[in-house]
């Protein structure tokens, strides 16, 4: 299992490097595809997707595609409008197909658009910032770096449980280690590129805190639904949402912190 997880992790990093360095349409369409797969994983868990594709599920995918299309035009002007249109389309299906779908299906359908597609899109938006080809890596330094550092510190000195019911293995000591480790990675990254060390350290520290919330939020949904993983797409890791749960939360935070602190 460890060998499979390690090989999958290496392949994922290699793909991430190739796609993010390329940027432009390669990154755009990769993220769109990942978002749609992640949405389907969530839709299966939340009973939006059943044995076959439904009009409500398809409306969710179309809403995500519409939103991504707007990114190519002007996110600042039309991003919120696209999200509203996606919501209205779902409500249209809900109302005119009534009573085929319940509110317990419609709400997760919209949640999937925002939680997966919109949040994930900030990787692309960060890459499009001035100096974005450097800043975008802060997203992964925060999320994956924090996860690794937190695990190591937790194994070594972790004693106090952070969320004993939700995630018994996570400790407060590990959380501190993750935040400090991420800040250190950000500082080192800034030093390499001649950037302001304290700003990158702060961005990564805040991002690390948010990444832990993202990880726990994904775990909470799985526990509510009684499942171990969202999918089996990535051997040893599970589905898209299992691997990108913290990245989804971190990406928007890093984007706005870069805009506010660095003026990107």
Short mmCIF file of C-alpha atoms in Angstrom, two decimals:
data_model
loop_
_atom_site.label_atom_id
_atom_site.label_comp_id
_atom_site.label_asym_id
_atom_site.label_seq_id
_atom_site.Cartn_x
_atom_site.Cartn_y
_atom_site.Cartn_z
CA UNK A 1 0.00 0.00 0.00
CA UNK A 2 2.80 2.43 0.92
CA UNK A 3 4.64 1.64 -2.32
CA UNK A 4 1.49 2.24 -4.37
CA UNK A 5 0.80 5.50 -2.55
CA UNK A 6 4.40 6.65 -3.02
CA UNK A 7 4.44 5.90 -6.76
CA UNK A 8 1.06 7.61 -7.25
CA UNK A 9 2.33 10.63 -5.30
CA UNK A 10 5.42 10.92 -7.48
CA UNK A 11 3.32 10.67 -10.64
CA UNK A 12 0.92 13.32 -9.31
CA UNK A 13 3.79 15.71 -8.56
CA UNK A 14 5.25 15.15 -12.03
CA UNK A 15 1.90 15.86 -13.68
CA UNK A 16 1.35 18.93 -11.50
CA UNK A 17 4.78 20.28 -12.45
CA UNK A 18 4.18 19.79 -16.17
CA UNK A 19 0.66 21.22 -16.17
CA UNK A 20 1.25 24.24 -13.91
CA UNK A 21 4.51 25.21 -15.59
CA UNK A 22 2.75 25.04 -18.97
CA UNK A 23 -0.13 27.19 -17.70
CA UNK A 24 -2.57 28.71 -20.20
CA UNK A 25 -5.09 26.33 -21.79
CA UNK A 26 -3.31 23.19 -20.61
CA UNK A 27 -3.79 24.19 -16.97
CA UNK A 28 -7.27 25.56 -17.67
CA UNK A 29 -8.67 22.38 -19.24
CA UNK A 30 -6.87 20.13 -16.76
CA UNK A 31 -8.49 21.95 -13.85
CA UNK A 32 -11.87 21.88 -15.59
CA UNK A 33 -11.57 18.11 -16.04
CA UNK A 34 -10.43 17.61 -12.44
CA UNK A 35 -13.32 19.77 -11.23
CA UNK A 36 -15.91 17.75 -13.16
CA UNK A 37 -14.49 14.47 -11.85
CA UNK A 38 -14.44 15.85 -8.30
CA UNK A 39 -18.03 17.03 -8.68
CA UNK A 40 -19.12 13.58 -9.79
CA UNK A 41 -17.40 12.03 -6.77
CA UNK A 42 -19.30 14.41 -4.50
CA UNK A 43 -22.57 13.92 -6.39
CA UNK A 44 -22.33 10.15 -5.91
CA UNK A 45 -21.78 10.58 -2.18
CA UNK A 46 -24.62 13.10 -1.86
CA UNK A 47 -27.07 11.06 -4.01
CA UNK A 48 -27.24 13.64 -6.78
CA UNK A 49 -25.81 11.00 -9.10
CA UNK A 50 -27.53 7.63 -8.80
CA UNK A 51 -27.38 4.74 -11.28
CA UNK A 52 -27.37 7.03 -14.29
CA UNK A 53 -26.89 10.67 -15.20
CA UNK A 54 -29.79 12.91 -14.23
CA UNK A 55 -30.87 16.31 -15.53
CA UNK A 56 -30.00 17.85 -12.16
CA UNK A 57 -26.50 16.39 -12.26
CA UNK A 58 -25.96 17.52 -15.86
CA UNK A 59 -27.16 21.02 -14.92
CA UNK A 60 -24.47 21.07 -12.23
CA UNK A 61 -21.76 20.15 -14.73
CA UNK A 62 -23.03 22.75 -17.19
CA UNK A 63 -22.93 25.36 -14.43
CA UNK A 64 -19.29 24.50 -13.74
CA UNK A 65 -18.44 24.69 -17.45
CA UNK A 66 -20.20 28.04 -17.73
CA UNK A 67 -18.22 29.37 -14.79
CA UNK A 68 -14.92 28.17 -16.24
CA UNK A 69 -15.82 29.74 -19.58
CA UNK A 70 -16.23 33.07 -17.82
CA UNK A 71 -12.68 32.77 -16.44
CA UNK A 72 -11.40 33.15 -19.98
CA UNK A 73 -13.39 36.37 -20.42
CA UNK A 74 -13.18 38.33 -17.16
CA UNK A 75 -13.45 36.71 -13.73
CA UNK A 76 -13.70 40.01 -11.84
CA UNK A 77 -16.61 41.24 -13.93
CA UNK A 78 -18.56 38.08 -14.63
CA UNK A 79 -17.46 35.44 -12.10
CA UNK A 80 -20.25 36.08 -9.59
CA UNK A 81 -22.79 36.36 -12.39
CA UNK A 82 -21.80 32.92 -13.71
CA UNK A 83 -22.26 31.39 -10.25
CA UNK A 84 -25.71 32.99 -9.97
CA UNK A 85 -26.71 31.71 -13.41
CA UNK A 86 -25.57 28.22 -12.45
CA UNK A 87 -27.72 28.42 -9.32
CA UNK A 88 -30.73 29.58 -11.33
CA UNK A 89 -30.31 26.73 -13.80
CA UNK A 90 -30.39 24.23 -10.94
CA UNK A 91 -33.50 25.89 -9.53
CA UNK A 92 -35.09 25.75 -12.99
CA UNK A 93 -34.52 21.98 -13.14
CA UNK A 94 -35.75 21.56 -9.56
CA UNK A 95 -38.96 23.51 -10.13
CA UNK A 96 -39.99 22.21 -13.55
CA UNK A 97 -39.06 18.58 -12.82
CA UNK A 98 -40.83 18.66 -9.43
CA UNK A 99 -41.27 16.33 -7.56
CA UNK A 100 -38.52 14.31 -9.28
CA UNK A 101 -35.78 15.91 -7.15
CA UNK A 102 -35.74 16.89 -3.49
CA UNK A 103 -34.11 19.86 -1.77
CA UNK A 104 -31.63 17.37 -0.27
CA UNK A 105 -30.34 16.78 -3.80
CA UNK A 106 -30.53 20.31 -5.17
CA UNK A 107 -28.49 21.92 -2.39
CA UNK A 108 -25.54 19.50 -2.79
CA UNK A 109 -25.74 20.02 -6.55
CA UNK A 110 -25.01 23.73 -6.11
CA UNK A 111 -22.56 23.04 -3.30
CA UNK A 112 -20.60 20.84 -5.72
CA UNK A 113 -20.24 23.70 -8.20
CA UNK A 114 -18.92 26.09 -5.58
CA UNK A 115 -16.95 23.70 -3.37
CA UNK A 116 -15.16 21.92 -6.21
CA UNK A 117 -15.25 23.92 -9.45
CA UNK A 118 -15.14 27.49 -8.13
CA UNK A 119 -12.64 26.86 -5.33
CA UNK A 120 -10.39 24.74 -7.56
CA UNK A 121 -10.38 27.41 -10.27
CA UNK A 122 -8.30 29.69 -8.06
CA UNK A 123 -5.25 27.60 -8.96
CA UNK A 124 -5.70 28.88 -12.52
CA UNK A 125 -6.50 32.41 -11.35
CA UNK A 126 -3.37 32.48 -9.18
CA UNK A 127 -1.30 31.26 -12.11
CA UNK A 128 -2.70 34.16 -14.16
CA UNK A 129 -1.54 36.80 -11.64
CA UNK A 130 1.55 38.90 -12.26
CA UNK A 131 4.43 36.60 -11.35
CA UNK A 132 1.81 33.85 -11.06
CA UNK A 133 4.15 31.14 -12.29
CA UNK A 134 6.02 31.59 -8.98
CA UNK A 135 3.09 32.44 -6.69
CA UNK A 136 0.93 29.48 -7.72
CA UNK A 137 3.31 27.03 -6.03
CA UNK A 138 2.51 28.60 -2.66
CA UNK A 139 -0.84 26.79 -2.85
CA UNK A 140 0.88 23.41 -2.84
CA UNK A 141 3.59 24.43 -0.39
CA UNK A 142 0.83 25.36 2.06
CA UNK A 143 -1.40 22.34 1.63
CA UNK A 144 0.91 19.42 0.91
CA UNK A 145 3.83 20.91 2.88
CA UNK A 146 1.65 21.47 5.93
CA UNK A 147 0.25 17.95 5.66
CA UNK A 148 3.74 16.41 5.58
CA UNK A 149 5.14 18.54 8.40
CA UNK A 150 2.06 18.01 10.56
CA UNK A 151 2.30 14.26 10.08
CA UNK A 152 5.99 14.14 11.03
CA UNK A 153 5.60 16.32 14.12
CA UNK A 154 2.44 14.50 15.15
CA UNK A 155 4.15 11.11 14.97
CA UNK A 156 7.14 12.36 16.95
CA UNK A 157 5.56 14.42 19.75
CA UNK A 158 1.81 14.52 19.17
CA UNK A 159 -0.17 13.97 22.38
CA UNK A 160 -3.20 16.28 22.41
CA UNK A 161 -5.96 15.40 19.94
CA UNK A 162 -7.12 18.26 17.71
CA UNK A 163 -10.39 16.70 16.55
CA UNK A 164 -10.71 13.40 18.47
CA UNK A 165 -14.06 12.36 17.01
CA UNK A 166 -13.52 13.52 13.44
CA UNK A 167 -9.83 12.66 12.99
CA UNK A 168 -8.32 10.85 16.01
CA UNK A 169 -4.80 10.74 14.53
CA UNK A 170 -4.43 14.51 14.16
CA UNK A 171 -2.84 16.34 17.08
CA UNK A 172 -2.52 19.95 18.19
CA UNK A 173 1.26 19.56 18.18
CA UNK A 174 1.08 18.29 14.62
CA UNK A 175 -1.05 21.26 13.62
CA UNK A 176 1.51 23.69 15.04
CA UNK A 177 4.26 21.79 13.26
CA UNK A 178 2.34 21.97 10.01
CA UNK A 179 1.85 25.74 10.23
CA UNK A 180 5.45 26.43 11.25
CA UNK A 181 6.74 24.03 8.61
CA UNK A 182 4.64 25.66 5.89
CA UNK A 183 5.82 29.12 6.98
CA UNK A 184 9.41 27.89 6.81
CA UNK A 185 8.87 26.46 3.34
CA UNK A 186 7.36 29.76 2.23
CA UNK A 187 10.28 31.71 3.65
CA UNK A 188 12.79 29.44 1.96
CA UNK A 189 10.88 29.65 -1.31
CA UNK A 190 10.91 33.47 -1.10
CA UNK A 191 14.65 33.50 -0.41
CA UNK A 192 15.32 31.44 -3.52
CA UNK A 193 13.44 33.89 -5.75
CA UNK A 194 14.56 37.04 -3.97
CA UNK A 195 11.08 37.89 -2.70
CA UNK A 196 10.05 39.38 0.65
CA UNK A 197 10.51 36.50 3.06
CA UNK A 198 8.01 37.61 5.74
CA UNK A 199 5.18 38.01 3.25
CA UNK A 200 5.62 34.54 1.81
CA UNK A 201 5.96 33.09 5.32
CA UNK A 202 2.71 34.74 6.44
CA UNK A 203 0.87 33.65 3.30
CA UNK A 204 1.99 30.05 3.77
CA UNK A 205 1.21 30.05 7.50
CA UNK A 206 -2.35 31.29 6.93
CA UNK A 207 -2.75 28.94 4.00
CA UNK A 208 -1.63 26.03 6.17
CA UNK A 209 -4.30 26.81 8.77
CA UNK A 210 -6.97 26.89 6.09
CA UNK A 211 -5.67 23.70 4.50
CA UNK A 212 -6.28 21.81 7.75
CA UNK A 213 -9.88 23.03 7.78
CA UNK A 214 -10.26 21.77 4.21
CA UNK A 215 -8.88 18.37 5.15
CA UNK A 216 -11.18 18.06 8.15
CA UNK A 217 -14.20 19.31 6.18
CA UNK A 218 -13.73 16.58 3.57
CA UNK A 219 -13.33 14.03 6.37
CA UNK A 220 -16.53 15.26 8.03
CA UNK A 221 -18.53 14.72 4.84
CA UNK A 222 -17.11 11.21 4.45
CA UNK A 223 -17.92 10.35 8.06
CA UNK A 224 -21.46 11.66 7.67
CA UNK A 225 -21.89 9.41 4.65
CA UNK A 226 -20.04 6.42 6.09
CA UNK A 227 -17.39 6.12 3.37
CA UNK A 228 -13.60 5.83 3.50
CA UNK A 229 -12.72 7.50 0.18
CA UNK A 230 -14.53 9.60 -2.40
CA UNK A 231 -13.27 7.43 -5.25
CA UNK A 232 -10.57 5.10 -6.56
CA UNK A 233 -9.11 7.17 -9.36
CA UNK A 234 -5.70 7.65 -7.71
CA UNK A 235 -4.21 4.37 -6.43
CA UNK A 236 -3.32 4.59 -2.75
CA UNK A 237 -4.93 8.01 -2.37
CA UNK A 238 -8.58 7.58 -3.31
CA UNK A 239 -10.40 10.08 -5.47
CA UNK A 240 -9.77 13.64 -6.61
CA UNK A 241 -11.41 15.04 -3.49
CA UNK A 242 -9.31 12.82 -1.24
CA UNK A 243 -6.08 14.19 -2.70
CA UNK A 244 -7.14 17.81 -3.30
CA UNK A 245 -9.32 18.39 -0.22
CA UNK A 246 -6.85 20.82 1.37
CA UNK A 247 -5.81 22.39 -1.95
CA UNK A 248 -9.45 23.30 -2.67
CA UNK A 249 -9.61 25.40 0.49
CA UNK A 250 -6.12 26.83 0.19
CA UNK A 251 -6.23 28.04 -3.42
CA UNK A 252 -8.69 30.95 -2.94
CA UNK A 253 -6.94 32.09 0.25
CA UNK A 254 -3.54 32.16 -1.43
CA UNK A 255 -4.97 34.05 -4.39
CA UNK A 256 -6.41 36.84 -2.25
CA UNK A 257 -3.44 36.98 0.11
CA UNK A 258 -1.14 37.40 -2.90
CA UNK A 259 -3.34 40.21 -4.18
CA UNK A 260 -3.49 41.93 -0.78
CA UNK A 261 0.09 41.46 0.47
CA UNK A 262 2.11 41.28 -2.72
CA UNK A 263 -0.11 43.32 -5.01
CA UNK A 264 0.03 40.66 -7.70
#
